[in-house]
Amino acid sequence: MVISTSPSSRGGTRNGGRRRATRVVAACCGLLLSAPAVAYAAATPPTAPAQTRYEERGRGTLVSAEKLYTLATPRAVAIELGAAGFEDDTVRHGVVAYRLVYRTVDAHGRPTTASGLLTLPVDGERRLRAVSFAHGTGSHKNDSPSMQRVAFVSAPVIAHAAAGAAGVAPDYLGMGTGPGLHPWMDIPSETTASLDMLRAARAFAPRTGHVLEREVMVTGFSQGASAALGLGRALEAGEDRWFRLGALAPVSGAYDFGGAELPALLAGRLEPKSSVLYAAYTLVAFNRLHHLYDRPGEVFRVPYDSTVEALFDGAHTGDQLMRGTPGTLDELLTEHGRELLARPAGPLAEALGVTDAVCTDWAPRAPVRLYMATGDEQAVTENTEHCQAGLLRNGVDAPVVDLGAVDHFGSRHLGSNVAATSSIVRWFGELRGR
C-alpha cells in the first residue's frame, strides 16, 4: 500500500509547490506517457522457448504491445531517475519501455485483460533475467507503471533494466488500461495479474531480440510487497511451467493488514490523512468483493456516505481523493464502520485471513530479504516484524534490512521505496554472480 504524493514524471522534484504539497495524495497526478506508440500486432509469437498450451490459449496471452519511450544512453536514464528522486548508481544501460496488454482473469476467475510495463536494457545481453516489480497503491488508473514515465511507480522498473535485467511490472487489475475497478489488497488477483504479466513479457521478448531466463527476481513496494510475496509463492508452487523464483525482496509491506496495520490505523499511529484514506479504501474495496455492508451509510458518516465510494472508481485523482475525504477517522466512520475494522468478522475476517497469509503459509526456498524504514508513517514496522516471525516459524531466516529514517517528500514510507531500489538492484546482481 502507498497512498502518497510522488512527483510526476517530468520536473516534479524541481517544483517547489509540489514539495510543499500534502504528502498523502493517492499515488499522484499521473503524467501520461507522451512518446509515440508503436503498435505490435498480437499475432502468434515467433519462435521462443516452448510455452504451454495453457499460456498460449489463455492466461498470459499477449494482446498488444506499444513502444512507449527510449532512454538511449545510461546518462539519459540517470537524468530521469534523478528527476524522480531515485539514485543512479547502478545504471549501466539505456532503457526501452513497452506497455503490454495481456489476457488474465479477474478476482472471480473470469477472463479479462490487464496491462503492464516491460523495460529492457539497450545493448543488453540476449538472455535476460526478469525482475518483477509490484507497485504501491494508487487511486487513479494512471497511477501505474505503464502510464507514467520514470515516475515514482515506474522508476524501480527502469532501474532494474538499466542494470541489465528485464523489468516487468503489472499495473494490476483495473489499473492502467485494464477494464473495471481495482480489487485493492486482493492478493489472489494481484498474483494472477503478476504471473500473467511475466508470461506476456516472455512471449513478447523475442520480438526485441531477447529471451527471458527461467529465474525471476521478485520485489514490490507497499501494497506491492504483499503482491510480490504472493507471486513468489505461486512461482515456488509451480504455477508456471517455465518461470521459477530466484529471490524475494519486498519493501515496507502491510503483510499483517488485519493484525498490525488496521489496529495501528485505528489507534492513530499512522499519519492522520493516511488513516482516513486507507480506512475508506479498505471498506470500499473489500465490500466490492466480499459484501461487508448493504448501504454506505452503515459505515460512512454523512456526507461521505454518498461520495466516498465514487472516489475509488479509478477516474478520480489523488487531489480529488484528498479534497473529498475528511481529516479524521471520527468524521469518516460510523460506530459500526469503526467496529468492523477493529473486530473483523464474517466475510472481512475471511478475506483478511487470505491477505495476511503471505508470510505464514509457505516457506520460500529462494533467498528473502525484507526491507523497511525506521518510523514508517504508513506501513507500521510491526508488519515486517510479524512477517519475519511468520517465515521463521516455517524455517526461513529472512533478514530485515532497516533503511533508516529515509525521506521522500516528507515521507519515510515513500523514502523506503527510493532507498531500497538501488540496494535491491545490487543484491539481485550479487545473487546472479554467485
Short mmCIF file of C-alpha atoms in Angstrom, two decimals:
data_model
loop_
_atom_site.label_atom_id
_atom_site.label_comp_id
_atom_site.label_asym_id
_atom_site.label_seq_id
_atom_site.Cartn_x
_atom_site.Cartn_y
_atom_site.Cartn_z
CA MET A 1 0.00 0.00 0.00
CA VAL A 2 1.01 3.58 -0.51
CA ILE A 3 -1.31 6.49 -0.81
CA SER A 4 1.20 9.17 -1.44
CA THR A 5 2.44 12.30 -3.02
CA SER A 6 5.00 11.42 -5.63
CA PRO A 7 6.23 13.80 -8.30
CA SER A 8 5.00 13.42 -11.84
CA SER A 9 7.44 12.12 -14.35
CA ARG A 10 8.53 15.50 -15.69
CA GLY A 11 10.12 18.01 -13.38
CA GLY A 12 8.16 17.05 -10.27
CA THR A 13 11.14 17.23 -7.93
CA ARG A 14 12.01 20.70 -9.16
CA ASN A 15 8.63 22.18 -8.38
CA GLY A 16 8.63 23.98 -5.06
CA GLY A 17 4.86 23.93 -4.90
CA ARG A 18 4.92 20.16 -5.15
CA ARG A 19 7.43 19.98 -2.32
CA ARG A 20 5.04 21.90 -0.11
CA ALA A 21 2.06 19.75 -1.13
CA THR A 22 0.40 17.46 1.38
CA ARG A 23 2.43 14.29 1.43
CA VAL A 24 -0.51 11.93 1.30
CA VAL A 25 -2.24 12.04 -2.08
CA ALA A 26 -3.39 8.88 -3.79
CA ALA A 27 -0.40 7.98 -5.88
CA CYS A 28 -0.29 11.14 -7.74
CA CYS A 29 -1.22 13.04 -10.69
CA GLY A 30 -0.08 10.68 -13.40
CA LEU A 31 1.52 12.30 -16.41
CA LEU A 32 0.57 10.18 -19.40
CA LEU A 33 3.44 8.92 -21.48
CA SER A 34 3.98 11.24 -24.39
CA ALA A 35 6.28 9.20 -26.61
CA PRO A 36 4.64 7.99 -29.83
CA ALA A 37 3.25 4.49 -29.54
CA VAL A 38 4.44 1.88 -31.98
CA ALA A 39 1.89 -0.91 -32.01
CA TYR A 40 2.80 -4.55 -32.32
CA ALA A 41 0.12 -6.94 -33.60
CA ALA A 42 -0.97 -9.71 -31.29
CA ALA A 43 -0.26 -12.43 -33.82
CA THR A 44 1.31 -15.76 -32.99
CA PRO A 45 4.67 -15.08 -31.29
CA PRO A 46 7.85 -16.02 -33.15
CA THR A 47 9.93 -18.96 -32.16
CA ALA A 48 10.78 -18.89 -28.46
CA PRO A 49 11.34 -21.38 -25.66
CA ALA A 50 8.34 -23.69 -25.57
CA GLN A 51 5.21 -22.40 -23.86
CA THR A 52 2.36 -24.49 -22.57
CA ARG A 53 -0.91 -24.62 -24.45
CA TYR A 54 -2.49 -23.09 -21.38
CA GLU A 55 -0.39 -19.97 -21.70
CA GLU A 56 -0.81 -19.73 -25.47
CA ARG A 57 -4.59 -20.02 -25.41
CA GLY A 58 -5.47 -18.30 -22.16
CA ARG A 59 -3.82 -16.51 -19.29
CA GLY A 60 -0.70 -14.57 -20.20
CA THR A 61 -1.51 -14.40 -23.92
CA LEU A 62 -0.18 -11.17 -25.39
CA VAL A 63 -2.94 -8.96 -26.80
CA SER A 64 -0.86 -5.94 -27.84
CA ALA A 65 2.38 -4.11 -27.17
CA GLU A 66 3.30 -0.46 -27.58
CA LYS A 67 6.74 1.07 -27.56
CA LEU A 68 6.41 3.96 -25.13
CA TYR A 69 9.81 5.62 -24.98
CA THR A 70 13.55 5.05 -25.23
CA LEU A 71 16.19 6.42 -22.88
CA ALA A 72 19.01 5.70 -25.26
CA THR A 73 22.04 6.13 -23.00
CA PRO A 74 22.93 5.49 -19.37
CA ARG A 75 23.16 9.26 -18.90
CA ALA A 76 19.61 9.72 -20.16
CA VAL A 77 18.41 7.11 -17.66
CA ALA A 78 20.39 8.70 -14.85
CA ILE A 79 18.91 12.12 -15.53
CA GLU A 80 15.33 10.84 -15.45
CA LEU A 81 15.86 8.68 -12.39
CA GLY A 82 17.35 11.69 -10.64
CA ALA A 83 14.38 13.85 -11.60
CA ALA A 84 12.10 11.26 -10.00
CA GLY A 85 14.20 11.32 -6.83
CA PHE A 86 15.94 7.96 -7.36
CA GLU A 87 19.64 7.14 -7.31
CA ASP A 88 21.57 6.39 -10.50
CA ASP A 89 24.49 4.45 -9.04
CA THR A 90 23.51 1.13 -10.66
CA VAL A 91 22.81 2.46 -14.17
CA ARG A 92 24.84 0.72 -16.89
CA HIS A 93 22.50 0.69 -19.91
CA GLY A 94 19.98 2.78 -21.73
CA VAL A 95 16.40 1.52 -21.49
CA VAL A 96 13.50 0.97 -23.86
CA ALA A 97 9.97 0.73 -22.41
CA TYR A 98 6.85 -1.04 -23.67
CA ARG A 99 3.27 -1.27 -22.49
CA LEU A 100 1.94 -4.82 -22.79
CA VAL A 101 -1.74 -5.73 -22.72
CA TYR A 102 -2.43 -9.37 -21.93
CA ARG A 103 -5.12 -11.86 -21.06
CA THR A 104 -5.65 -12.75 -17.42
CA VAL A 105 -8.52 -13.45 -15.02
CA ASP A 106 -10.38 -11.14 -12.66
CA ALA A 107 -10.89 -11.60 -8.93
CA HIS A 108 -13.71 -14.05 -9.66
CA GLY A 109 -11.72 -16.10 -12.17
CA ARG A 110 -13.44 -14.67 -15.24
CA PRO A 111 -11.45 -13.76 -18.38
CA THR A 112 -10.30 -10.15 -18.62
CA THR A 113 -7.28 -8.13 -19.73
CA ALA A 114 -4.65 -6.16 -17.89
CA SER A 115 -1.66 -4.02 -18.78
CA GLY A 116 1.86 -3.59 -17.50
CA LEU A 117 5.28 -2.13 -18.16
CA LEU A 118 8.18 -4.05 -19.69
CA THR A 119 11.59 -2.37 -19.69
CA LEU A 120 14.61 -3.77 -21.48
CA PRO A 121 18.26 -2.69 -21.49
CA VAL A 122 19.60 -1.09 -24.64
CA ASP A 123 22.58 -3.14 -25.89
CA GLY A 124 21.97 -5.70 -23.15
CA GLU A 125 22.59 -9.41 -23.37
CA ARG A 126 20.28 -11.56 -25.43
CA ARG A 127 19.30 -13.70 -22.44
CA LEU A 128 17.83 -11.62 -19.65
CA ARG A 129 16.74 -12.45 -16.16
CA ALA A 130 13.37 -10.93 -15.32
CA VAL A 131 12.80 -8.74 -12.29
CA SER A 132 9.13 -8.44 -11.36
CA PHE A 133 8.23 -5.23 -9.51
CA ALA A 134 4.81 -4.74 -7.89
CA HIS A 135 3.91 -1.10 -7.26
CA GLY A 136 2.19 0.63 -4.36
CA THR A 137 -1.37 1.90 -4.05
CA GLY A 138 -2.92 4.41 -6.40
CA SER A 139 -6.45 5.73 -6.78
CA HIS A 140 -6.41 6.63 -10.50
CA LYS A 141 -5.89 4.19 -13.35
CA ASN A 142 -2.89 6.26 -14.41
CA ASP A 143 -1.18 5.65 -11.05
CA SER A 144 0.51 2.60 -12.53
CA PRO A 145 3.88 1.82 -14.13
CA SER A 146 2.88 1.69 -17.78
CA MET A 147 1.09 5.04 -17.56
CA GLN A 148 3.91 7.16 -16.10
CA ARG A 149 7.38 7.80 -17.48
CA VAL A 150 10.14 7.31 -14.93
CA ALA A 151 7.96 8.44 -12.04
CA PHE A 152 7.61 7.01 -8.55
CA VAL A 153 5.71 3.93 -9.70
CA SER A 154 7.91 3.20 -12.71
CA ALA A 155 11.41 4.28 -11.64
CA PRO A 156 12.28 0.92 -9.97
CA VAL A 157 11.36 -0.93 -13.18
CA ILE A 158 13.61 1.41 -15.16
CA ALA A 159 16.43 0.97 -12.64
CA HIS A 160 16.43 -2.82 -12.93
CA ALA A 161 16.52 -2.67 -16.74
CA ALA A 162 19.30 -0.09 -16.62
CA ALA A 163 21.31 -2.61 -14.60
CA GLY A 164 20.86 -5.27 -17.29
CA ALA A 165 17.65 -7.12 -16.37
CA ALA A 166 14.20 -7.21 -17.93
CA GLY A 167 11.95 -5.09 -15.72
CA VAL A 168 8.41 -6.46 -15.57
CA ALA A 169 5.69 -4.54 -13.71
CA PRO A 170 1.97 -5.34 -13.72
CA ASP A 171 -0.40 -2.39 -13.50
CA TYR A 172 -2.83 -4.73 -11.61
CA LEU A 173 -6.45 -5.39 -12.50
CA GLY A 174 -8.48 -2.26 -13.14
CA MET A 175 -5.35 -0.09 -13.36
CA GLY A 176 -3.52 1.11 -16.46
CA THR A 177 -5.65 0.18 -19.49
CA GLY A 178 -7.40 -2.65 -17.68
CA PRO A 179 -11.21 -2.59 -17.52
CA GLY A 180 -13.28 -2.38 -14.36
CA LEU A 181 -12.44 -1.45 -10.79
CA HIS A 182 -9.22 -2.26 -8.99
CA PRO A 183 -9.58 -5.00 -6.31
CA TRP A 184 -7.21 -3.35 -3.84
CA MET A 185 -5.17 -5.57 -1.48
CA ASP A 186 -6.63 -8.72 -3.04
CA ILE A 187 -3.59 -10.98 -3.05
CA PRO A 188 -5.03 -13.72 -5.31
CA SER A 189 -5.79 -11.35 -8.19
CA GLU A 190 -2.55 -9.43 -7.70
CA THR A 191 -0.79 -12.78 -8.01
CA THR A 192 -2.55 -13.85 -11.20
CA ALA A 193 -2.04 -10.43 -12.79
CA SER A 194 1.67 -10.52 -11.89
CA LEU A 195 2.21 -14.08 -13.13
CA ASP A 196 0.36 -13.47 -16.38
CA MET A 197 2.33 -10.28 -16.98
CA LEU A 198 5.50 -12.36 -16.76
CA ARG A 199 4.07 -14.76 -19.34
CA ALA A 200 3.18 -11.91 -21.68
CA ALA A 201 6.68 -10.46 -21.27
CA ARG A 202 8.20 -13.81 -22.15
CA ALA A 203 6.01 -14.05 -25.26
CA PHE A 204 6.96 -10.55 -26.40
CA ALA A 205 10.68 -10.54 -25.58
CA PRO A 206 11.82 -12.46 -28.72
CA ARG A 207 10.43 -9.64 -30.88
CA THR A 208 13.08 -7.42 -29.36
CA GLY A 209 15.87 -9.97 -29.78
CA HIS A 210 15.74 -11.19 -26.17
CA VAL A 211 14.81 -14.34 -24.30
CA LEU A 212 13.75 -14.35 -20.67
CA GLU A 213 15.53 -16.82 -18.44
CA ARG A 214 13.68 -19.13 -16.08
CA GLU A 215 14.78 -17.44 -12.88
CA VAL A 216 12.70 -14.44 -11.74
CA MET A 217 13.75 -11.98 -9.07
CA VAL A 218 10.67 -10.59 -7.33
CA THR A 219 10.26 -7.31 -5.49
CA GLY A 220 7.49 -4.86 -4.67
CA PHE A 221 6.71 -1.85 -2.55
CA SER A 222 3.93 -1.27 0.00
CA GLN A 223 0.77 -2.83 -1.46
CA GLY A 224 3.16 -4.42 -3.93
CA ALA A 225 5.23 -6.02 -1.16
CA SER A 226 2.38 -8.40 -0.38
CA ALA A 227 1.76 -8.87 -4.10
CA ALA A 228 5.44 -9.81 -4.52
CA LEU A 229 5.17 -12.46 -1.82
CA GLY A 230 2.03 -13.80 -3.49
CA LEU A 231 3.86 -14.08 -6.81
CA GLY A 232 6.87 -15.72 -5.17
CA ARG A 233 4.60 -18.27 -3.51
CA ALA A 234 2.93 -19.06 -6.84
CA LEU A 235 6.26 -19.50 -8.61
CA GLU A 236 7.60 -21.86 -5.98
CA ALA A 237 4.32 -23.81 -6.08
CA GLY A 238 4.97 -24.48 -9.77
CA GLU A 239 2.03 -22.47 -11.09
CA ASP A 240 4.09 -21.68 -14.18
CA ARG A 241 5.95 -24.33 -16.12
CA TRP A 242 8.79 -22.03 -17.17
CA PHE A 243 9.50 -19.42 -14.52
CA ARG A 244 10.93 -20.16 -11.09
CA LEU A 245 11.67 -17.91 -8.15
CA GLY A 246 15.22 -16.61 -7.81
CA ALA A 247 14.90 -14.25 -4.82
CA LEU A 248 12.38 -12.12 -2.93
CA ALA A 249 12.87 -8.52 -1.79
CA PRO A 250 9.60 -6.92 -0.62
CA VAL A 251 9.69 -3.36 0.75
CA SER A 252 7.55 -1.78 3.51
CA GLY A 253 4.54 -4.04 3.16
CA ALA A 254 1.33 -4.31 5.17
CA TYR A 255 1.84 -8.05 5.47
CA ASP A 256 -0.28 -8.30 8.61
CA PHE A 257 -3.02 -5.99 7.43
CA GLY A 258 -5.62 -7.24 9.87
CA GLY A 259 -3.37 -7.89 12.85
CA ALA A 260 -0.97 -4.94 12.72
CA GLU A 261 -1.97 -2.31 10.16
CA LEU A 262 -5.65 -1.83 10.94
CA PRO A 263 -5.09 -1.70 14.73
CA ALA A 264 -2.35 0.91 14.23
CA LEU A 265 -4.63 2.88 11.92
CA LEU A 266 -7.47 2.93 14.45
CA ALA A 267 -5.12 3.79 17.30
CA GLY A 268 -3.92 6.91 15.49
CA ARG A 269 -0.40 5.65 14.90
CA LEU A 270 -0.42 6.38 11.17
CA GLU A 271 -0.24 9.81 9.58
CA PRO A 272 -3.85 11.05 10.09
CA LYS A 273 -4.85 11.50 6.46
CA SER A 274 -3.30 8.14 5.60
CA SER A 275 -5.57 6.57 8.20
CA VAL A 276 -8.63 8.15 6.63
CA LEU A 277 -7.71 7.09 3.10
CA TYR A 278 -6.72 3.53 4.00
CA ALA A 279 -9.85 3.03 6.12
CA ALA A 280 -12.04 4.26 3.28
CA TYR A 281 -10.24 2.18 0.63
CA THR A 282 -10.39 -0.93 2.83
CA LEU A 283 -14.14 -0.73 3.33
CA VAL A 284 -14.93 0.20 -0.27
CA ALA A 285 -12.61 -2.27 -1.98
CA PHE A 286 -13.29 -5.23 0.30
CA ASN A 287 -17.04 -4.59 0.12
CA ARG A 288 -16.93 -4.91 -3.66
CA LEU A 289 -15.55 -8.43 -3.41
CA HIS A 290 -16.86 -9.67 -0.07
CA HIS A 291 -20.05 -7.70 0.70
CA LEU A 292 -19.34 -6.10 4.06
CA TYR A 293 -22.32 -3.72 4.10
CA ASP A 294 -25.59 -3.09 2.25
CA ARG A 295 -25.52 0.71 2.29
CA PRO A 296 -22.53 3.08 2.55
CA GLY A 297 -24.32 4.88 5.38
CA GLU A 298 -23.77 1.83 7.58
CA VAL A 299 -20.03 2.51 7.70
CA PHE A 300 -19.54 6.11 6.46
CA ARG A 301 -20.96 9.24 8.07
CA VAL A 302 -22.90 11.93 6.24
CA PRO A 303 -21.96 13.45 3.80
CA TYR A 304 -19.25 10.93 2.90
CA ASP A 305 -21.71 8.05 2.69
CA SER A 306 -22.89 9.46 -0.64
CA THR A 307 -19.49 10.33 -2.09
CA VAL A 308 -16.67 8.09 -0.86
CA GLU A 309 -17.34 5.02 -2.97
CA ALA A 310 -17.20 7.05 -6.19
CA LEU A 311 -13.78 8.44 -5.26
CA PHE A 312 -12.31 4.95 -5.72
CA ASP A 313 -13.64 4.40 -9.23
CA GLY A 314 -10.25 4.70 -10.93
CA ALA A 315 -11.17 8.01 -12.57
CA HIS A 316 -10.58 10.32 -9.61
CA THR A 317 -7.15 11.77 -8.97
CA GLY A 318 -5.25 11.81 -5.72
CA ASP A 319 -6.02 15.51 -5.31
CA GLN A 320 -9.73 14.79 -5.66
CA LEU A 321 -9.46 11.99 -3.12
CA MET A 322 -7.74 14.31 -0.68
CA ARG A 323 -10.33 17.02 -1.07
CA GLY A 324 -13.24 14.59 -0.91
CA THR A 325 -12.36 12.96 2.41
CA PRO A 326 -12.25 14.35 5.96
CA GLY A 327 -9.21 14.87 8.13
CA THR A 328 -10.06 12.36 10.84
CA LEU A 329 -11.47 8.88 11.20
CA ASP A 330 -14.17 10.14 13.55
CA GLU A 331 -15.51 12.33 10.76
CA LEU A 332 -15.44 9.45 8.28
CA LEU A 333 -16.60 6.33 10.10
CA THR A 334 -19.80 5.44 11.86
CA GLU A 335 -19.55 3.41 15.06
CA HIS A 336 -20.33 0.30 13.02
CA GLY A 337 -17.65 1.17 10.45
CA ARG A 338 -15.02 1.54 13.15
CA GLU A 339 -16.15 -1.65 14.87
CA LEU A 340 -15.95 -3.58 11.61
CA LEU A 341 -12.31 -2.59 11.19
CA ALA A 342 -11.48 -3.05 14.88
CA ARG A 343 -13.02 -6.52 15.20
CA PRO A 344 -13.29 -8.04 11.72
CA ALA A 345 -15.79 -10.87 11.48
CA GLY A 346 -17.53 -12.86 8.77
CA PRO A 347 -16.50 -12.06 5.18
CA LEU A 348 -13.97 -9.39 6.20
CA ALA A 349 -12.23 -11.72 8.64
CA GLU A 350 -12.06 -14.44 5.97
CA ALA A 351 -10.69 -12.02 3.38
CA LEU A 352 -8.06 -10.67 5.79
CA GLY A 353 -7.05 -14.23 6.58
CA VAL A 354 -6.11 -14.66 2.92
CA THR A 355 -4.39 -11.27 2.72
CA ASP A 356 -2.39 -11.87 5.90
CA ALA A 357 -1.16 -15.36 4.92
CA VAL A 358 1.56 -14.17 2.54
CA CYS A 359 4.27 -14.62 5.19
CA THR A 360 2.79 -17.50 7.16
CA ASP A 361 1.52 -20.30 4.92
CA TRP A 362 4.64 -21.17 2.94
CA ALA A 363 8.39 -21.49 3.29
CA PRO A 364 10.38 -19.83 0.47
CA ARG A 365 13.37 -21.82 -0.68
CA ALA A 366 14.82 -18.85 -2.53
CA PRO A 367 16.71 -16.11 -0.64
CA VAL A 368 14.49 -13.50 1.03
CA ARG A 369 15.22 -10.03 2.40
CA LEU A 370 12.60 -7.77 3.97
CA TYR A 371 13.21 -4.03 3.54
CA MET A 372 11.70 -1.36 5.83
CA ALA A 373 12.18 2.21 7.03
CA THR A 374 12.53 3.30 10.65
CA GLY A 375 9.41 5.15 11.78
CA ASP A 376 7.36 4.37 8.66
CA GLU A 377 4.25 6.56 8.98
CA GLN A 378 2.07 4.47 6.64
CA ALA A 379 3.03 0.80 6.98
CA VAL A 380 3.90 0.28 10.65
CA THR A 381 7.06 -1.73 11.16
CA GLU A 382 5.23 -4.43 13.12
CA ASN A 383 4.12 -5.66 9.71
CA THR A 384 7.71 -6.51 8.82
CA GLU A 385 8.41 -7.93 12.27
CA HIS A 386 5.37 -10.22 12.03
CA CYS A 387 6.34 -11.29 8.51
CA GLN A 388 9.86 -12.15 9.60
CA ALA A 389 8.50 -14.11 12.58
CA GLY A 390 5.99 -15.96 10.39
CA LEU A 391 8.68 -17.00 7.94
CA LEU A 392 10.96 -18.06 10.79
CA ARG A 393 8.24 -20.32 12.21
CA ASN A 394 8.33 -22.09 8.86
CA GLY A 395 12.11 -22.45 8.99
CA VAL A 396 13.02 -19.45 6.83
CA ASP A 397 15.55 -16.95 8.17
CA ALA A 398 14.69 -13.74 6.31
CA PRO A 399 16.93 -10.86 7.38
CA VAL A 400 15.40 -7.41 7.75
CA VAL A 401 17.19 -4.53 6.06
CA ASP A 402 16.39 -1.36 8.02
CA LEU A 403 16.92 1.52 5.63
CA GLY A 404 16.83 4.05 8.46
CA ALA A 405 14.96 7.36 8.59
CA VAL A 406 14.88 7.78 4.82
CA ASP A 407 12.78 10.56 3.31
CA HIS A 408 10.97 11.31 0.07
CA PHE A 409 8.72 14.36 0.00
CA GLY A 410 8.44 14.26 3.78
CA SER A 411 7.53 10.57 3.91
CA ARG A 412 9.66 7.76 5.29
CA HIS A 413 7.31 5.27 3.68
CA LEU A 414 7.95 6.69 0.23
CA GLY A 415 11.61 7.09 1.09
CA SER A 416 11.92 3.36 1.65
CA ASN A 417 11.00 2.67 -1.98
CA VAL A 418 13.63 5.11 -3.20
CA ALA A 419 16.36 3.88 -0.84
CA ALA A 420 15.59 0.20 -1.34
CA THR A 421 15.67 0.29 -5.14
CA SER A 422 19.43 0.63 -5.57
CA SER A 423 20.08 -1.77 -2.71
CA ILE A 424 17.86 -4.43 -4.28
CA VAL A 425 19.36 -3.92 -7.74
CA ARG A 426 22.80 -4.55 -6.24
CA TRP A 427 21.65 -7.57 -4.21
CA PHE A 428 19.99 -9.19 -7.20
CA GLY A 429 23.19 -8.60 -9.17
CA GLU A 430 25.27 -10.25 -6.45
CA LEU A 431 22.99 -13.28 -6.46
CA ARG A 432 23.34 -13.59 -10.22
CA GLY A 433 27.11 -13.55 -9.89
CA ARG A 434 27.26 -16.37 -7.35
#
